[in-house]
GROMACS .gro file of C-alpha atoms in nm:
model
  293
    1MET     CA    1  -0.915   0.127   2.543
    2GLY     CA    2  -0.720  -0.061   2.756
    3ARG     CA    3  -0.386  -0.168   2.759
    4ARG     CA    4  -0.174  -0.366   2.611
    5LYS     CA    5  -0.051  -0.671   2.717
    6GLN     CA    6   0.287  -0.632   2.801
    7SER     CA    7   0.515  -0.990   2.722
    8SER     CA    8   0.740  -1.227   2.883
    9ILE     CA    9   1.134  -1.189   2.789
   10PHE     CA   10   1.048  -1.574   2.660
   11GLU     CA   11   0.750  -1.494   2.438
   12ASP     CA   12   0.976  -1.186   2.305
   13LEU     CA   13   1.271  -1.514   2.224
   14TYR     CA   14   1.030  -1.727   2.076
   15GLY     CA   15   0.847  -1.484   1.920
   16ILE     CA   16   1.239  -1.359   1.733
   17ALA     CA   17   1.317  -1.763   1.679
   18ALA     CA   18   0.993  -1.793   1.523
   19ALA     CA   19   1.002  -1.478   1.263
   20LEU     CA   20   1.377  -1.573   1.162
   21PRO     CA   21   1.461  -1.856   0.987
   22TRP     CA   22   1.475  -2.206   1.169
   23TRP     CA   23   1.904  -2.239   1.102
   24ILE     CA   24   1.914  -1.952   1.315
   25GLY     CA   25   1.686  -2.052   1.596
   26VAL     CA   26   1.905  -2.353   1.668
   27THR     CA   27   2.199  -2.210   1.670
   28ALA     CA   28   2.121  -1.910   1.854
   29ALA     CA   29   2.008  -2.204   2.119
   30ILE     CA   30   2.394  -2.337   2.130
   31LEU     CA   31   2.551  -2.022   2.177
   32ALA     CA   32   2.310  -1.977   2.394
   33TYR     CA   33   2.323  -2.305   2.613
   34VAL     CA   34   2.773  -2.290   2.568
   35VAL     CA   35   2.734  -1.946   2.668
   36LEU     CA   36   2.539  -1.950   3.022
   37HIS     CA   37   2.714  -2.248   3.083
   38ARG     CA   38   2.992  -2.103   3.092
   39TYR     CA   39   2.807  -1.884   3.366
   40ALA     CA   40   2.663  -2.166   3.525
   41GLU     CA   41   2.981  -2.342   3.603
   42ALA     CA   42   3.180  -2.012   3.677
   43GLU     CA   43   3.286  -1.959   4.083
   44VAL     CA   44   3.134  -1.798   4.334
   45PRO     CA   45   3.321  -1.701   4.676
   46VAL     CA   46   3.181  -1.819   5.022
   47ASN     CA   47   3.327  -1.582   5.193
   48ALA     CA   48   3.387  -1.188   5.106
   49ALA     CA   49   3.571  -0.876   5.213
   50PRO     CA   50   3.345  -0.638   5.369
   51GLY     CA   51   3.373  -0.465   5.088
   52GLN     CA   52   3.339  -0.714   4.793
   53MET     CA   53   2.957  -0.822   4.945
   54GLY     CA   54   2.825  -0.622   4.721
   55GLN     CA   55   3.007  -0.824   4.432
   56MET     CA   56   2.909  -1.170   4.516
   57VAL     CA   57   2.619  -1.102   4.612
   58VAL     CA   58   2.606  -1.014   4.238
   59SER     CA   59   2.763  -1.299   4.108
   60GLN     CA   60   2.575  -1.612   4.296
   61MET     CA   61   2.226  -1.404   4.137
   62VAL     CA   62   2.447  -1.443   3.799
   63LYS     CA   63   2.526  -1.823   3.898
   64ALA     CA   64   2.159  -1.831   4.029
   65LEU     CA   65   1.990  -1.703   3.639
   66ALA     CA   66   2.303  -1.918   3.446
   67THR     CA   67   2.163  -2.255   3.591
   68TYR     CA   68   1.852  -2.275   3.504
   69GLY     CA   69   1.831  -2.028   3.201
   70GLN     CA   70   2.126  -2.300   3.005
   71TYR     CA   71   1.874  -2.541   2.954
   72ILE     CA   72   1.495  -2.284   2.897
   73VAL     CA   73   1.694  -2.048   2.707
   74PRO     CA   74   1.734  -2.295   2.433
   75LEU     CA   75   1.463  -2.511   2.451
   76ILE     CA   76   1.237  -2.197   2.395
   77LEU     CA   77   1.472  -2.096   2.097
   78LEU     CA   78   1.449  -2.485   1.969
   79ALA     CA   79   1.085  -2.440   2.002
   80GLY     CA   80   1.106  -2.079   1.773
   81ALA     CA   81   1.294  -2.274   1.548
   82LEU     CA   82   1.074  -2.531   1.530
   83ALA     CA   83   0.737  -2.326   1.449
   84SER     CA   84   0.942  -2.121   1.174
   85TRP     CA   85   1.038  -2.480   0.990
   86LEU     CA   86   0.675  -2.550   0.994
   87GLY     CA   87   0.497  -2.232   0.866
   88ARG     CA   88   0.787  -2.196   0.617
   89ARG     CA   89   0.668  -2.557   0.499
   90LYS     CA   90   0.294  -2.450   0.563
   91ARG     CA   91   0.377  -2.176   0.335
   92GLN     CA   92   0.517  -2.373   0.029
   93ASP     CA   93   0.290  -2.636   0.047
   94LEU     CA   94   0.021  -2.346  -0.013
   95VAL     CA   95   0.173  -2.231  -0.304
   96ARG     CA   96   0.220  -2.576  -0.412
   97ASP     CA   97  -0.162  -2.603  -0.385
   98VAL     CA   98  -0.273  -2.247  -0.487
   99ALA     CA   99   0.003  -2.316  -0.827
  100ALA     CA  100  -0.207  -2.621  -0.888
  101VAL     CA  101  -0.561  -2.512  -0.927
  102ARG     CA  102  -0.683  -2.344  -1.179
  103SER     CA  103  -0.953  -2.081  -1.108
  104GLY     CA  104  -0.916  -1.806  -0.780
  105ASP     CA  105  -1.166  -2.084  -0.589
  106ALA     CA  106  -0.855  -2.217  -0.333
  107LEU     CA  107  -0.824  -1.830  -0.287
  108ARG     CA  108  -1.152  -1.727  -0.133
  109GLN     CA  109  -1.165  -2.050   0.078
  110MET     CA  110  -0.820  -1.954   0.182
  111THR     CA  111  -0.817  -1.750   0.531
  112TRP     CA  112  -0.684  -1.491   0.604
  113ARG     CA  113  -0.347  -1.526   0.753
  114ASP     CA  114  -0.318  -1.829   0.526
  115PHE     CA  115  -0.393  -1.591   0.251
  116GLU     CA  116  -0.100  -1.363   0.418
  117ARG     CA  117   0.165  -1.654   0.411
  118LEU     CA  118   0.094  -1.715   0.075
  119VAL     CA  119   0.161  -1.360  -0.045
  120GLY     CA  120   0.416  -1.305   0.188
  121GLU     CA  121   0.616  -1.690   0.048
  122VAL     CA  122   0.568  -1.543  -0.372
  123PHE     CA  123   0.723  -1.202  -0.237
  124ARG     CA  124   1.039  -1.442  -0.054
  125MET     CA  125   1.080  -1.658  -0.373
  126ARG     CA  126   1.127  -1.332  -0.609
  127GLY     CA  127   1.389  -1.273  -0.361
  128TYR     CA  128   1.232  -1.020  -0.103
  129GLY     CA  129   1.313  -1.046   0.235
  130VAL     CA  130   0.996  -1.020   0.414
  131VAL     CA  131   0.870  -0.913   0.736
  132GLU     CA  132   0.475  -1.033   0.835
  133THR     CA  133   0.324  -0.835   1.041
  134GLY     CA  134  -0.067  -0.907   1.027
  135GLY     CA  135  -0.150  -0.585   0.996
  136SER     CA  136  -0.232  -0.439   1.346
  137GLY     CA  137  -0.028  -0.147   1.534
  138ALA     CA  138   0.030   0.139   1.398
  139ASP     CA  139   0.139   0.042   1.047
  140GLY     CA  140  -0.131   0.175   0.894
  141GLY     CA  141  -0.238  -0.224   0.847
  142ILE     CA  142   0.036  -0.286   0.620
  143ASP     CA  143   0.046  -0.692   0.661
  144LEU     CA  144   0.442  -0.737   0.445
  145ARG     CA  145   0.743  -0.546   0.527
  146LEU     CA  146   0.949  -0.597   0.197
  147ARG     CA  147   1.345  -0.535   0.215
  148LYS     CA  148   1.565  -0.572  -0.187
  149GLY     CA  149   1.836  -0.387  -0.290
  150GLY     CA  150   1.802  -0.205   0.055
  151GLU     CA  151   1.449  -0.036   0.011
  152LEU     CA  152   1.164  -0.059   0.157
  153ALA     CA  153   0.806  -0.215   0.017
  154LEU     CA  154   0.516  -0.231   0.122
  155VAL     CA  155   0.185  -0.481   0.080
  156GLN     CA  156  -0.177  -0.508   0.194
  157CYS     CA  157  -0.339  -0.787   0.212
  158LYS     CA  158  -0.739  -0.767   0.106
  159GLN     CA  159  -0.881  -1.190   0.183
  160TRP     CA  160  -1.203  -1.089   0.058
  161ARG     CA  161  -1.445  -1.319  -0.064
  162ALA     CA  162  -1.761  -1.085  -0.251
  163TYR     CA  163  -1.602  -0.774  -0.247
  164LYS     CA  164  -1.459  -0.543  -0.472
  165VAL     CA  165  -1.129  -0.299  -0.376
  166PRO     CA  166  -1.224   0.075  -0.304
  167VAL     CA  167  -1.025   0.360  -0.384
  168THR     CA  168  -0.971   0.431  -0.041
  169VAL     CA  169  -0.782   0.164   0.106
  170VAL     CA  170  -0.511   0.235  -0.199
  171ARG     CA  171  -0.475   0.582  -0.113
  172GLU     CA  172  -0.427   0.497   0.224
  173LEU     CA  173  -0.129   0.308   0.145
  174TYR     CA  174  -0.006   0.574  -0.150
  175GLY     CA  175   0.074   0.808   0.282
  176VAL     CA  176   0.134   0.516   0.446
  177MET     CA  177   0.417   0.503   0.231
  178ALA     CA  178   0.502   0.848   0.242
  179ALA     CA  179   0.499   0.854   0.589
  180GLN     CA  180   0.766   0.520   0.638
  181GLY     CA  181   0.991   0.614   0.308
  182ALA     CA  182   0.867   0.310   0.077
  183ALA     CA  183   0.923   0.262  -0.327
  184GLN     CA  184   0.655   0.059  -0.395
  185GLY     CA  185   0.373  -0.054  -0.214
  186TYR     CA  186   0.182  -0.380  -0.340
  187VAL     CA  187  -0.167  -0.430  -0.281
  188VAL     CA  188  -0.303  -0.818  -0.298
  189THR     CA  189  -0.651  -0.933  -0.298
  190SER     CA  190  -0.845  -1.292  -0.427
  191GLY     CA  191  -1.066  -1.072  -0.572
  192GLN     CA  192  -1.111  -0.730  -0.725
  193PHE     CA  193  -1.038  -0.413  -0.754
  194THR     CA  194  -1.283  -0.115  -0.913
  195PRO     CA  195  -1.218   0.123  -1.157
  196ASP     CA  196  -1.154   0.380  -0.936
  197ALA     CA  197  -0.888   0.209  -0.691
  198ARG     CA  198  -0.654   0.117  -1.031
  199ALA     CA  199  -0.719   0.465  -1.196
  200PHE     CA  200  -0.581   0.588  -0.836
  201ALA     CA  201  -0.219   0.370  -0.898
  202SER     CA  202  -0.157   0.444  -1.267
  203GLY     CA  203   0.132   0.642  -1.264
  204ARG     CA  204   0.276   0.567  -0.882
  205ASN     CA  205   0.401   0.346  -0.735
  206ILE     CA  206   0.144   0.103  -0.672
  207GLU     CA  207   0.124  -0.227  -0.830
  208LEU     CA  208  -0.243  -0.383  -0.796
  209ILE     CA  209  -0.175  -0.761  -0.750
  210ASP     CA  210  -0.568  -0.873  -0.752
  211GLY     CA  211  -0.690  -1.278  -0.781
  212GLU     CA  212  -0.582  -1.390  -1.142
  213ALA     CA  213  -0.296  -1.242  -1.182
  214LEU     CA  214  -0.217  -1.361  -0.791
  215ILE     CA  215  -0.271  -1.732  -0.986
  216ALA     CA  216  -0.074  -1.622  -1.224
  217LEU     CA  217   0.207  -1.502  -0.999
  218VAL     CA  218   0.241  -1.817  -0.796
  219LYS     CA  219   0.225  -2.069  -1.085
  220ARG     CA  220   0.619  -1.903  -1.292
  221VAL     CA  221   0.735  -1.870  -0.889
  222ARG     CA  222   0.618  -2.196  -0.837
  223ALA     CA  223   0.760  -2.333  -1.210
  224ALA     CA  224   1.092  -2.098  -1.185
  225ALA     CA  225   1.235  -2.269  -0.776
  226PRO     CA  226   1.281  -2.607  -0.905
  227VAL     CA  227   1.484  -2.507  -1.186
  228ASP     CA  228   1.749  -2.297  -0.994
  229LEU     CA  229   1.772  -2.627  -0.730
  230ASN     CA  230   1.860  -2.841  -1.050
  231ALA     CA  231   2.048  -2.525  -1.208
  232ARG     CA  232   2.290  -2.576  -0.918
  233GLN     CA  233   2.260  -2.960  -0.819
  234SER     CA  234   2.334  -2.978  -1.222
  235ALA     CA  235   2.698  -3.078  -1.431
  236PRO     CA  236   2.899  -3.148  -1.133
  237ALA     CA  237   3.248  -3.082  -1.149
  238SER     CA  238   3.438  -3.391  -1.246
  239SER     CA  239   3.221  -3.298  -1.578
  240PRO     CA  240   3.253  -2.984  -1.762
  241ALA     CA  241   3.095  -3.081  -2.071
  242SER     CA  242   2.752  -3.172  -1.911
  243ALA     CA  243   2.739  -2.796  -1.781
  244THR     CA  244   2.692  -2.706  -2.146
  245GLN     CA  245   2.431  -2.929  -2.175
  246PRO     CA  246   2.079  -2.764  -2.224
  247GLN     CA  247   1.806  -2.786  -1.956
  248ALA     CA  248   1.494  -2.973  -1.963
  249ARG     CA  249   1.240  -2.673  -1.990
  250PRO     CA  250   0.984  -2.663  -1.735
  251ALA     CA  251   0.603  -2.641  -1.822
  252GLY     CA  252   0.506  -2.259  -1.962
  253ALA     CA  253   0.855  -2.148  -1.944
  254PRO     CA  254   1.048  -2.029  -2.321
  255ALA     CA  255   1.297  -2.121  -2.456
  256CYS     CA  256   1.654  -1.873  -2.494
  257PRO     CA  257   1.610  -1.721  -2.865
  258ARG     CA  258   2.011  -1.713  -2.864
  259CYS     CA  259   2.032  -2.082  -2.794
  260GLY     CA  260   1.738  -2.320  -2.756
  261ALA     CA  261   1.794  -2.383  -2.306
  262ALA     CA  262   1.566  -2.392  -2.108
  263MET     CA  263   1.477  -2.017  -1.934
  264ILE     CA  264   1.444  -1.973  -1.542
  265GLU     CA  265   1.209  -1.620  -1.357
  266ARG     CA  266   1.488  -1.357  -1.268
  267ILE     CA  267   1.396  -1.005  -1.101
  268ALA     CA  268   1.612  -0.770  -1.256
  269LYS     CA  269   1.807  -0.580  -1.015
  270GLN     CA  270   1.886  -0.262  -1.194
  271GLY     CA  271   1.792  -0.076  -1.450
  272ALA     CA  272   1.474   0.101  -1.529
  273ASN     CA  273   1.359  -0.213  -1.555
  274ALA     CA  274   1.464  -0.331  -1.161
  275GLY     CA  275   1.186  -0.534  -0.941
  276ASN     CA  276   1.071  -0.676  -1.250
  277PRO     CA  277   1.111  -1.007  -1.314
  278PHE     CA  278   1.177  -1.098  -1.690
  279TRP     CA  279   1.258  -1.510  -1.815
  280GLY     CA  280   1.677  -1.551  -1.790
  281CYS     CA  281   1.862  -1.886  -2.001
  282THR     CA  282   2.008  -2.091  -1.790
  283THR     CA  283   2.356  -2.173  -1.954
  284PHE     CA  284   2.426  -1.747  -1.764
  285PRO     CA  285   2.629  -1.598  -1.814
  286LYS     CA  286   2.776  -1.767  -2.155
  287CYS     CA  287   2.432  -1.677  -2.272
  288ARG     CA  288   2.326  -1.391  -2.182
  289GLY     CA  289   1.939  -1.471  -2.418
  290VAL     CA  290   1.592  -1.277  -2.189
  291ARG     CA  291   1.242  -1.298  -2.299
  292GLY     CA  292   0.987  -1.046  -2.125
  293LEU     CA  293   0.724  -1.229  -1.902
   0.00000   0.00000   0.00000
């Protein structure tokens, strides 16, 4: 087995910036320039006493590195931030495209990488922090690591066009969950699961999401996202009465059973249904009407 090629510090900086939200990369680039520019402009004595020669050499090396680094490091961070922004746009486009179709053809025609991006974006839109691992390394083939409420969840993505996911995949995930202390596991596929796989997942903290269920989930999170944005931008402070008016209900969203206003998808944060989605009234906390999904 060949050795894995070690990445350089510049590749690591780019990878970190690309994995973080784009605005963090931009902020880091600005801070890096400010700090490195300060060292690049610092005065270094040319002559030094014999006992201070070592310190002078180190100061000159730091100044030289900072002189070049004040431009190189911010450029790398900005390139990573651009990749992060483009990647997020790509994920949002995938969600939009899948939400617009009625069959599973869009899922089956995706590359495995786009399928993983789609699943990750769906979980982001449900309030999870998502780290895409790509299913490589010593993580048991895990593609996504999710965090919400301090709990870890693991996701395996199976973009198989002609096969049903067997029970072995679910068993492997269950073992990795136990080894890593994960509270929840998900197996997401563009196809279906065998009856044995569903039987094994039953009664365990493993949710199996097949192609049909994934499309339905994409449509729900896609329908809920614009409502959240409208809820923040509506009801200006100068017109408090407008905040009490019911909002327009998006297609597929039910009316509140208590006040008749529009409802949006929310995630339960506590209780027996913690982590599960439900319909909540957009006028909350004035109205606490809910519906099950």
